Short mmCIF file of C-alpha atoms in Angstrom, two decimals:
data_model
loop_
_atom_site.label_atom_id
_atom_site.label_comp_id
_atom_site.label_asym_id
_atom_site.label_seq_id
_atom_site.Cartn_x
_atom_site.Cartn_y
_atom_site.Cartn_z
CA MET C 1 0.00 0.00 0.00
CA SER C 2 1.39 3.37 -1.01
CA ARG C 3 2.24 5.74 1.86
CA THR C 4 2.24 8.86 -0.33
CA PRO C 5 -1.25 10.11 0.68
CA GLU C 6 -0.10 10.09 4.33
CA ILE C 7 2.92 12.31 3.69
CA ASP C 8 3.16 15.78 2.20
CA VAL C 9 5.34 15.26 -0.89
CA GLY C 10 6.95 18.61 -0.18
CA ASP C 11 8.25 17.08 3.05
CA TYR C 12 10.22 14.41 1.19
CA VAL C 13 13.31 16.64 1.19
CA ARG C 14 14.48 18.28 4.40
CA GLU C 15 17.30 20.80 4.42
CA ILE C 16 18.96 22.67 7.25
CA PRO C 17 21.25 25.06 5.33
CA GLY C 18 24.93 24.32 5.82
CA GLN C 19 24.21 21.40 8.13
CA GLN C 20 21.83 18.67 6.97
CA PHE C 21 20.15 17.44 3.77
CA LEU C 22 17.81 14.42 3.91
CA VAL C 23 15.66 12.64 1.30
CA ARG C 24 12.82 10.32 2.22
CA THR C 25 13.06 6.66 1.13
CA GLU C 26 9.66 6.81 -0.58
CA ALA C 27 10.98 9.36 -3.06
CA TYR C 28 12.61 6.40 -4.82
CA THR C 29 10.08 3.64 -4.18
CA ASP C 30 6.54 5.02 -4.09
CA GLU C 31 4.51 4.44 -7.27
CA ASP C 32 2.25 7.43 -6.60
CA VAL C 33 5.30 9.68 -6.35
CA PHE C 34 6.56 8.26 -9.66
CA GLU C 35 3.26 9.12 -11.36
CA LEU C 36 3.49 12.69 -10.06
CA GLU C 37 7.06 12.94 -11.38
CA MET C 38 6.00 11.94 -14.86
CA LYS C 39 3.31 14.60 -14.97
CA HIS C 40 4.81 17.43 -12.94
CA ILE C 41 8.53 17.09 -13.68
CA PHE C 42 9.08 15.34 -17.02
CA GLU C 43 6.15 17.06 -18.72
CA ARG C 44 7.13 20.50 -17.38
CA THR C 45 10.87 20.61 -18.07
CA TRP C 46 13.14 20.51 -21.11
CA ILE C 47 13.89 16.91 -22.20
CA TYR C 48 16.80 16.06 -24.50
CA VAL C 49 15.69 14.12 -27.60
CA GLY C 50 18.66 14.11 -29.97
CA HIS C 51 21.39 15.95 -31.81
CA GLU C 52 20.95 17.69 -35.16
CA THR C 53 23.51 15.38 -36.80
CA GLU C 54 21.16 12.44 -36.20
CA PHE C 55 18.82 13.97 -38.81
CA PRO C 56 21.03 14.29 -41.91
CA SER C 57 18.30 14.34 -44.58
CA ALA C 58 14.56 14.64 -45.20
CA GLY C 59 12.74 11.80 -43.51
CA SER C 60 15.45 11.15 -40.93
CA PHE C 61 13.65 10.42 -37.68
CA LYS C 62 14.25 9.39 -34.12
CA THR C 63 11.74 8.16 -31.53
CA ALA C 64 12.00 9.29 -27.94
CA TYR C 65 9.97 9.74 -24.77
CA VAL C 66 8.96 12.65 -22.57
CA GLY C 67 8.50 10.76 -19.35
CA ARG C 68 6.36 7.94 -20.67
CA GLN C 69 4.79 9.84 -23.57
CA PRO C 70 6.12 8.66 -26.97
CA ILE C 71 7.22 11.27 -29.48
CA VAL C 72 8.91 11.27 -32.88
CA VAL C 73 11.45 13.87 -34.02
CA ILE C 74 11.78 14.13 -37.80
CA ARG C 75 13.28 16.36 -40.51
CA ASP C 76 10.83 17.47 -43.21
CA LYS C 77 11.44 18.16 -46.90
CA GLU C 78 12.14 21.84 -46.22
CA GLY C 79 14.94 20.85 -43.86
CA LYS C 80 13.10 21.77 -40.67
CA ILE C 81 13.19 19.45 -37.66
CA GLY C 82 9.82 18.95 -35.95
CA ALA C 83 8.60 16.96 -32.96
CA PHE C 84 5.21 15.23 -32.78
CA PHE C 85 3.41 12.90 -30.43
CA ASN C 86 4.05 9.45 -31.86
CA ARG C 87 0.39 8.54 -32.15
CA CYS C 88 -2.03 8.32 -35.04
CA VAL C 89 -4.88 10.82 -34.65
CA HIS C 90 -7.36 8.17 -35.81
CA ARG C 91 -7.25 5.32 -33.29
CA GLY C 92 -4.05 5.98 -31.40
CA ALA C 93 -1.53 3.48 -32.81
CA THR C 94 2.17 4.33 -32.61
CA LEU C 95 3.37 5.37 -36.07
CA LEU C 96 7.10 4.66 -35.80
CA ARG C 97 8.62 2.10 -33.44
CA GLU C 98 12.24 1.86 -34.57
CA HIS C 99 14.72 3.88 -32.53
CA GLN C 100 15.77 5.81 -35.62
CA GLY C 101 15.79 5.57 -39.40
CA THR C 102 14.56 7.24 -42.57
CA VAL C 103 11.04 7.29 -44.07
CA GLN C 104 9.29 8.95 -47.00
CA GLU C 105 6.10 9.44 -44.97
CA MET C 106 4.55 8.33 -41.69
CA ARG C 107 2.02 5.58 -42.27
CA CYS C 108 -0.20 4.12 -39.56
CA PRO C 109 0.01 0.29 -39.63
CA TYR C 110 -3.49 -0.09 -38.16
CA HIS C 111 -5.77 1.51 -40.81
CA GLY C 112 -3.32 2.96 -43.32
CA TRP C 113 -3.68 6.69 -42.63
CA ILE C 114 -0.68 8.60 -43.99
CA PHE C 115 1.00 11.75 -42.66
CA ASP C 116 3.76 13.70 -44.40
CA LEU C 117 7.12 14.58 -42.90
CA ALA C 118 5.69 17.84 -41.55
CA GLY C 119 2.95 15.92 -39.71
CA ARG C 120 0.09 16.90 -42.03
CA THR C 121 -2.64 14.40 -42.92
CA ARG C 122 -2.10 13.27 -46.49
CA LEU C 123 -4.37 10.25 -46.85
CA VAL C 124 -7.38 8.84 -45.05
CA SER C 125 -7.57 5.32 -46.46
CA GLU C 126 -10.72 3.92 -48.13
CA ARG C 127 -12.43 7.24 -47.51
CA GLY C 128 -15.24 6.77 -50.04
CA ASP C 129 -15.92 3.06 -49.52
CA PRO C 130 -19.33 1.86 -48.27
CA GLY C 131 -19.55 2.63 -44.59
CA GLY C 132 -16.63 5.01 -44.96
CA TYR C 133 -16.42 8.75 -44.31
CA GLY C 134 -19.29 10.93 -45.46
CA ALA C 135 -19.48 14.52 -46.62
CA ASN C 136 -19.68 15.82 -43.04
CA PHE C 137 -16.47 14.09 -41.93
CA ILE C 138 -14.05 16.52 -40.29
CA GLU C 139 -10.57 15.38 -41.30
CA PRO C 140 -7.88 15.94 -38.65
CA GLU C 141 -5.26 18.40 -39.86
CA GLY C 142 -2.44 16.14 -38.78
CA LEU C 143 -0.34 14.91 -35.92
CA LEU C 144 -0.27 16.84 -32.67
CA ARG C 145 2.94 18.84 -32.48
CA VAL C 146 4.97 18.89 -29.27
CA PRO C 147 4.52 22.43 -27.88
CA ARG C 148 8.21 23.41 -27.70
CA LEU C 149 11.34 22.33 -29.57
CA GLU C 150 14.59 24.27 -29.24
CA SER C 151 18.27 23.68 -29.95
CA TYR C 152 21.37 24.74 -28.09
CA ARG C 153 24.47 24.28 -30.25
CA GLY C 154 22.89 21.30 -31.98
CA LEU C 155 21.48 19.67 -28.84
CA LEU C 156 17.70 19.26 -29.31
CA PHE C 157 15.28 19.54 -26.41
CA VAL C 158 11.48 19.44 -26.28
CA SER C 159 8.96 20.42 -23.65
CA LEU C 160 5.26 19.73 -23.24
CA ASP C 161 4.94 23.04 -21.39
CA ALA C 162 4.24 25.75 -23.96
CA ASP C 163 5.08 28.47 -21.43
CA ILE C 164 8.41 27.10 -20.23
CA GLN C 165 11.38 29.49 -20.15
CA PRO C 166 13.68 29.49 -23.20
CA LEU C 167 16.15 26.61 -23.32
CA ALA C 168 19.26 28.80 -23.08
CA SER C 169 17.89 30.38 -19.90
CA TYR C 170 16.96 26.97 -18.49
CA LEU C 171 20.49 25.62 -19.00
CA GLY C 172 21.94 28.48 -16.97
CA GLU C 173 25.48 27.99 -15.66
CA LEU C 174 25.59 24.55 -17.29
CA LYS C 175 26.13 26.26 -20.65
CA THR C 176 29.76 26.80 -19.58
CA VAL C 177 30.26 23.02 -19.50
CA ILE C 178 28.45 22.39 -22.79
CA ASP C 179 30.34 25.21 -24.50
CA ALA C 180 33.69 23.90 -23.28
CA LYS C 181 32.97 20.38 -24.51
CA LEU C 182 31.88 21.57 -27.94
CA ASP C 183 34.71 24.09 -28.22
CA LEU C 184 37.18 21.21 -28.06
CA SER C 185 36.24 20.92 -31.74
CA PRO C 186 38.30 23.14 -34.06
CA VAL C 187 34.99 24.06 -35.72
CA GLY C 188 32.88 24.13 -32.55
CA ARG C 189 30.70 21.13 -33.41
CA ILE C 190 30.18 17.51 -32.47
CA ALA C 191 28.52 14.68 -34.40
CA ILE C 192 26.75 11.50 -33.34
CA ALA C 193 27.70 8.86 -35.86
CA SER C 194 26.59 5.57 -34.28
CA LYS C 195 23.67 3.92 -32.55
CA PRO C 196 23.62 4.08 -28.75
CA TYR C 197 24.69 1.48 -26.25
CA VAL C 198 21.46 0.65 -24.37
CA CYS C 199 21.04 -0.96 -20.97
CA ARG C 200 18.35 -1.23 -18.31
CA TYR C 201 18.70 -1.47 -14.57
CA ARG C 202 16.42 -2.31 -11.69
CA GLY C 203 16.07 0.97 -9.89
CA ASN C 204 14.64 4.46 -9.91
CA TRP C 205 15.66 6.98 -12.60
CA LYS C 206 17.07 9.38 -10.01
CA LEU C 207 19.86 6.93 -9.16
CA GLN C 208 21.41 7.61 -12.57
CA THR C 209 20.86 11.36 -12.22
CA GLU C 210 22.75 11.31 -8.92
CA ASN C 211 25.48 8.94 -10.02
CA ILE C 212 26.79 10.55 -13.20
CA VAL C 213 27.98 13.60 -11.24
CA ASP C 214 29.13 11.69 -8.13
CA ALA C 215 32.91 11.98 -7.75
CA TYR C 216 32.66 10.39 -4.30
CA HIS C 217 31.82 6.85 -5.46
CA PHE C 218 34.49 6.19 -8.06
CA MET C 219 37.30 4.79 -5.91
CA HIS C 220 34.84 2.50 -4.14
CA THR C 221 32.27 1.35 -6.71
CA HIS C 222 34.96 0.99 -9.39
CA GLY C 223 37.63 -0.36 -7.04
CA ALA C 224 38.51 -3.33 -9.27
CA PHE C 225 39.03 -1.00 -12.22
CA VAL C 226 41.21 1.28 -10.10
CA LYS C 227 43.46 -1.67 -9.22
CA LEU C 228 43.63 -2.73 -12.86
CA GLN C 229 44.67 0.76 -13.93
CA ALA C 230 47.24 1.02 -11.17
CA LYS C 231 48.82 -2.23 -12.40
CA TYR C 232 48.67 -1.82 -16.16
CA GLY C 233 48.72 1.97 -16.56
CA ASP C 234 47.80 3.22 -20.00
CA SER C 235 48.46 -0.10 -21.75
CA THR C 236 44.68 -0.71 -21.73
CA GLY C 237 44.15 2.34 -23.95
CA ASP C 238 42.91 4.95 -21.50
CA PHE C 239 43.48 7.85 -23.95
CA GLY C 240 43.57 10.27 -21.03
CA VAL C 241 40.25 9.10 -19.55
CA HIS C 242 40.47 7.37 -16.14
CA LYS C 243 44.23 7.51 -16.69
CA GLY C 244 46.30 4.74 -15.17
CA ARG C 245 48.15 5.77 -12.02
CA SER C 246 48.64 4.48 -8.53
CA SER C 247 45.53 4.48 -6.33
CA ARG C 248 46.98 7.41 -4.39
CA GLU C 249 47.48 9.48 -7.55
CA MET C 250 44.02 8.62 -8.83
CA ARG C 251 42.49 9.68 -5.53
CA GLU C 252 44.41 12.96 -5.55
CA GLN C 253 43.21 13.68 -9.08
CA ARG C 254 39.61 13.19 -7.99
CA PHE C 255 39.95 15.67 -5.15
CA ARG C 256 40.82 18.54 -7.49
CA GLY C 257 38.48 20.99 -9.19
CA GLU C 258 34.95 21.96 -8.23
CA THR C 259 31.32 20.90 -8.17
CA TRP C 260 28.21 22.95 -8.95
CA SER C 261 24.60 22.83 -7.85
CA CYS C 262 22.48 24.84 -10.30
CA ARG C 263 19.16 26.33 -9.28
CA GLN C 264 17.42 24.73 -12.28
CA GLY C 265 18.33 21.26 -10.98
CA HIS C 266 21.45 20.69 -13.08
CA GLY C 267 24.73 19.63 -11.53
CA PHE C 268 28.30 19.28 -12.69
CA ALA C 269 31.80 18.40 -11.53
CA ARG C 270 34.88 19.82 -13.24
CA VAL C 271 38.53 18.77 -12.85
CA PRO C 272 41.27 20.82 -14.57
CA ALA C 273 43.77 19.07 -16.81
CA ALA C 274 46.67 17.75 -14.77
CA ASP C 275 49.26 18.95 -17.31
CA PRO C 276 48.05 21.22 -20.15
CA GLY C 277 51.62 21.42 -21.42
CA TYR C 278 51.55 17.69 -22.09
CA LEU C 279 48.59 18.24 -24.40
CA LEU C 280 50.34 21.03 -26.30
CA ASP C 281 53.42 18.90 -26.93
CA GLY C 282 51.67 15.55 -27.42
CA GLU C 283 50.37 13.65 -30.43
CA PHE C 284 47.56 16.15 -31.00
CA GLY C 285 49.57 19.20 -29.99
CA ARG C 286 48.78 21.10 -33.18
CA MET C 287 45.03 20.88 -32.50
CA TYR C 288 45.46 22.00 -28.89
CA ARG C 289 47.80 24.86 -29.78
CA GLU C 290 45.26 26.15 -32.30
CA LEU C 291 42.54 25.95 -29.66
CA LEU C 292 44.73 27.90 -27.22
CA ASP C 293 45.40 30.61 -29.80
CA ARG C 294 41.71 30.85 -30.72
CA HIS C 295 40.15 30.86 -27.25
CA GLY C 296 42.83 32.19 -24.90
CA GLU C 297 44.23 30.68 -21.70
CA ALA C 298 41.14 30.98 -19.50
CA ALA C 299 38.77 29.32 -21.97
CA PHE C 300 41.42 26.77 -22.91
CA ALA C 301 41.60 25.65 -19.27
CA GLY C 302 37.87 24.92 -19.39
CA ILE C 303 38.07 23.17 -22.75
CA THR C 304 40.80 20.79 -21.55
CA SER C 305 39.22 20.09 -18.16
CA LYS C 306 37.35 16.85 -17.42
CA ALA C 307 33.71 17.66 -16.72
CA THR C 308 30.71 15.51 -15.95
CA SER C 309 27.26 17.05 -15.93
CA THR C 310 23.56 16.41 -15.77
CA VAL C 311 20.73 18.41 -17.32
CA PHE C 312 17.76 18.03 -14.99
CA PRO C 313 16.07 15.66 -15.12
CA SER C 314 17.38 13.04 -17.56
CA MET C 315 20.39 13.92 -19.72
CA GLY C 316 24.10 14.03 -19.01
CA MET C 317 27.46 14.66 -20.69
CA ILE C 318 30.60 12.86 -19.57
CA HIS C 319 33.92 12.62 -21.41
CA GLN C 320 32.96 12.31 -25.08
CA GLN C 321 29.43 10.96 -24.74
CA ILE C 322 25.84 12.07 -24.27
CA ARG C 323 23.82 9.94 -21.89
CA VAL C 324 20.03 9.80 -21.63
CA TRP C 325 17.95 7.94 -19.08
CA ARG C 326 14.27 7.06 -19.44
CA PRO C 327 12.00 6.08 -16.55
CA ILE C 328 10.12 2.86 -17.32
CA SER C 329 8.55 2.41 -13.88
CA VAL C 330 9.33 3.38 -10.31
CA ASP C 331 12.01 0.66 -10.19
CA GLU C 332 13.14 0.25 -13.80
CA THR C 333 15.17 2.65 -15.94
CA GLU C 334 16.61 2.57 -19.44
CA VAL C 335 19.96 4.23 -20.16
CA LEU C 336 21.20 5.16 -23.65
CA ILE C 337 24.84 6.11 -24.18
CA TYR C 338 25.78 8.02 -27.36
CA PRO C 339 29.51 8.41 -28.05
CA TYR C 340 30.10 11.49 -30.17
CA GLU C 341 32.87 12.62 -32.47
CA ILE C 342 34.68 15.95 -32.35
CA GLU C 343 34.24 17.51 -35.79
CA GLY C 344 37.47 18.74 -37.30
CA ALA C 345 39.64 16.66 -34.95
CA PRO C 346 42.10 14.09 -36.35
CA ASP C 347 40.55 10.68 -36.99
CA ALA C 348 43.00 9.12 -34.54
CA PHE C 349 41.70 11.42 -31.79
CA ASN C 350 38.08 10.31 -32.20
CA ALA C 351 39.08 6.66 -32.61
CA GLY C 352 41.18 6.73 -29.46
CA MET C 353 38.44 8.34 -27.42
CA LEU C 354 35.92 5.76 -28.66
CA ARG C 355 38.23 2.88 -27.68
CA SER C 356 38.62 4.45 -24.24
CA GLN C 357 34.88 4.70 -23.77
CA GLU C 358 34.37 1.11 -24.90
CA ARG C 359 36.88 0.06 -22.26
CA PHE C 360 34.89 1.64 -19.43
CA TYR C 361 31.30 2.25 -20.59
CA GLY C 362 30.67 -0.38 -23.25
CA PRO C 363 28.87 -3.73 -22.76
CA SER C 364 32.16 -5.44 -21.84
CA GLY C 365 33.51 -2.47 -19.89
CA PHE C 366 33.78 -1.81 -16.19
CA GLY C 367 31.84 1.38 -15.52
CA MET C 368 28.23 0.72 -16.44
CA THR C 369 28.27 -2.82 -15.07
CA ASP C 370 29.62 -1.57 -11.74
CA ASP C 371 27.06 1.20 -11.57
CA THR C 372 24.04 -0.92 -12.46
CA GLU C 373 25.07 -3.45 -9.81
CA ILE C 374 25.16 -0.64 -7.25
CA PHE C 375 21.76 0.62 -8.43
CA ALA C 376 20.35 -2.88 -7.89
CA ARG C 377 21.87 -3.02 -4.41
CA VAL C 378 20.46 0.40 -3.53
CA THR C 379 17.04 -0.70 -4.79
CA GLN C 380 17.27 -3.82 -2.65
CA GLY C 381 18.38 -1.81 0.36
CA LEU C 382 15.55 0.72 -0.03
CA ARG C 383 13.11 -2.10 0.72
CA ALA C 384 14.18 -1.59 4.32
CA SER C 385 11.65 1.24 4.39
CA SER C 386 11.77 1.45 8.18
CA VAL C 387 14.96 3.46 7.60
CA GLU C 388 13.24 6.71 6.77
CA TRP C 389 15.95 8.93 5.25
CA LEU C 390 18.93 9.01 2.87
CA VAL C 391 21.75 11.42 3.75
CA PHE C 392 23.14 14.03 1.30
CA ASP C 393 25.17 16.19 3.70
CA ARG C 394 28.63 15.88 2.15
CA GLY C 395 30.23 19.27 1.53
CA MET C 396 27.29 21.39 2.73
CA ASP C 397 29.42 23.37 5.15
CA SER C 398 31.83 24.40 2.38
CA ASP C 399 29.38 25.07 -0.47
CA GLU C 400 29.33 28.73 -1.50
CA ARG C 401 26.15 30.31 -2.82
CA THR C 402 26.66 32.54 -5.86
CA GLU C 403 24.81 35.74 -6.69
CA SER C 404 22.71 33.82 -9.23
CA GLY C 405 21.46 31.39 -6.59
CA ASP C 406 23.66 28.47 -7.66
CA TYR C 407 26.06 26.72 -5.28
CA ARG C 408 29.76 26.09 -5.89
CA GLY C 409 31.25 23.20 -3.95
CA LEU C 410 34.54 21.44 -3.37
CA PRO C 411 35.53 18.46 -5.59
CA SER C 412 33.68 15.61 -3.87
CA SER C 413 30.81 17.62 -2.43
CA GLU C 414 27.29 16.26 -2.96
CA ALA C 415 26.33 19.70 -4.30
CA PRO C 416 25.27 18.27 -7.72
CA GLN C 417 22.97 15.76 -6.01
CA ARG C 418 21.40 18.47 -3.90
CA ALA C 419 20.68 20.40 -7.10
CA LEU C 420 18.47 17.53 -8.26
CA TRP C 421 16.60 17.33 -5.00
CA ARG C 422 16.05 21.07 -4.56
CA ALA C 423 14.49 21.29 -8.03
CA TRP C 424 12.56 18.06 -7.40
CA LYS C 425 11.11 19.42 -4.16
CA LYS C 426 10.06 22.70 -5.75
CA MET C 427 8.24 21.00 -8.63
CA MET C 428 6.67 18.32 -6.47
CA GLN C 429 5.37 20.91 -4.01
CA GLN C 430 3.61 22.57 -6.93
CA ALA C 431 2.18 19.15 -7.85
CA SER C 432 0.86 18.66 -4.32
CA LYS C 433 -0.98 21.98 -4.47
CA HIS C 434 -2.82 20.82 -7.59
CA ALA C 435 -3.47 17.24 -6.41
#
């Protein structure tokens, strides 16, 4: 039996500034809470649905979800990208089920209605047959368009809230991370050139949101990988990611830099390059020297830093990948990992980075398997619901609040996780008022 009706959802997060930050167990396990999240968080925020390079020509499409609502993003014959609810306006069948592909039109497999690439109704099948549609039939104009679709530097987001703030404003301080990652390209662009690696785990979607920006867990959750790296160094092809060193050196590296808690719910952790000079004199020194000349020292420091980030509620960027997570149910989540290429970079650079990501994030890698095992263990542990709270206090006493209302924390602070929960509480309190 759900306990949600007995508890004010707004009371699921308790914060004593600078001292204590607690989250109620039911925030991860209660089915009623999950239903509220789908309606009052996922349908009222910006949700990442793809990158412009995934739509190279007319008819290129990709299916996605806003919470649990299916949508299709597609490029029309005029070159414009549009987003529609993936549902025939006749009897509700899903039009496109493949993850992505190319079509000449969108045809309903149930009764054969056809819609063009701009979503307009082009054919109502057997319209004049006996028992068909008469003279008074009001033909639907076409598919229902998703209210908002915007792009930031090629990253496509949609929202079901027609009145939501512009995407650039919503991203806030996180734009500094996105800009730095894209400015690693000599031409300022990235490209997604392959299908994603897809996995599912038993656990709530917020576990992935918390984890991708959690510097605290790495030496523990990925302990076996740390020992492997310490023994074999870069012979496993690290390409500068999770670079092989002794455990002490790896720990020191992870306690450098900063973390951020953004008021919109985003979080990020940023670690400066250990030796920028090594990059300038290394195999790809020419590319890095050109970047330094173009952007200057301050921006170059950001471009060469290692940053992990999350866009509230369900998209992240880490190393050279975009990651998306989709809630299936209160205790099941799908994760899609999209490696991307740096346009204008040497082929060897992109190939090396891809090999590095396969080593840690791919199906036979260490990272995702370690994390999903931990998510399963957390989900199992949360069944001990008599333990009422989870603790997110780390670094609160040293977080600094900025003039914009964001928080800047030390390297392993749980500031990014608190960003999620502050935004979550605000939106869920609004949901409770309308319940």
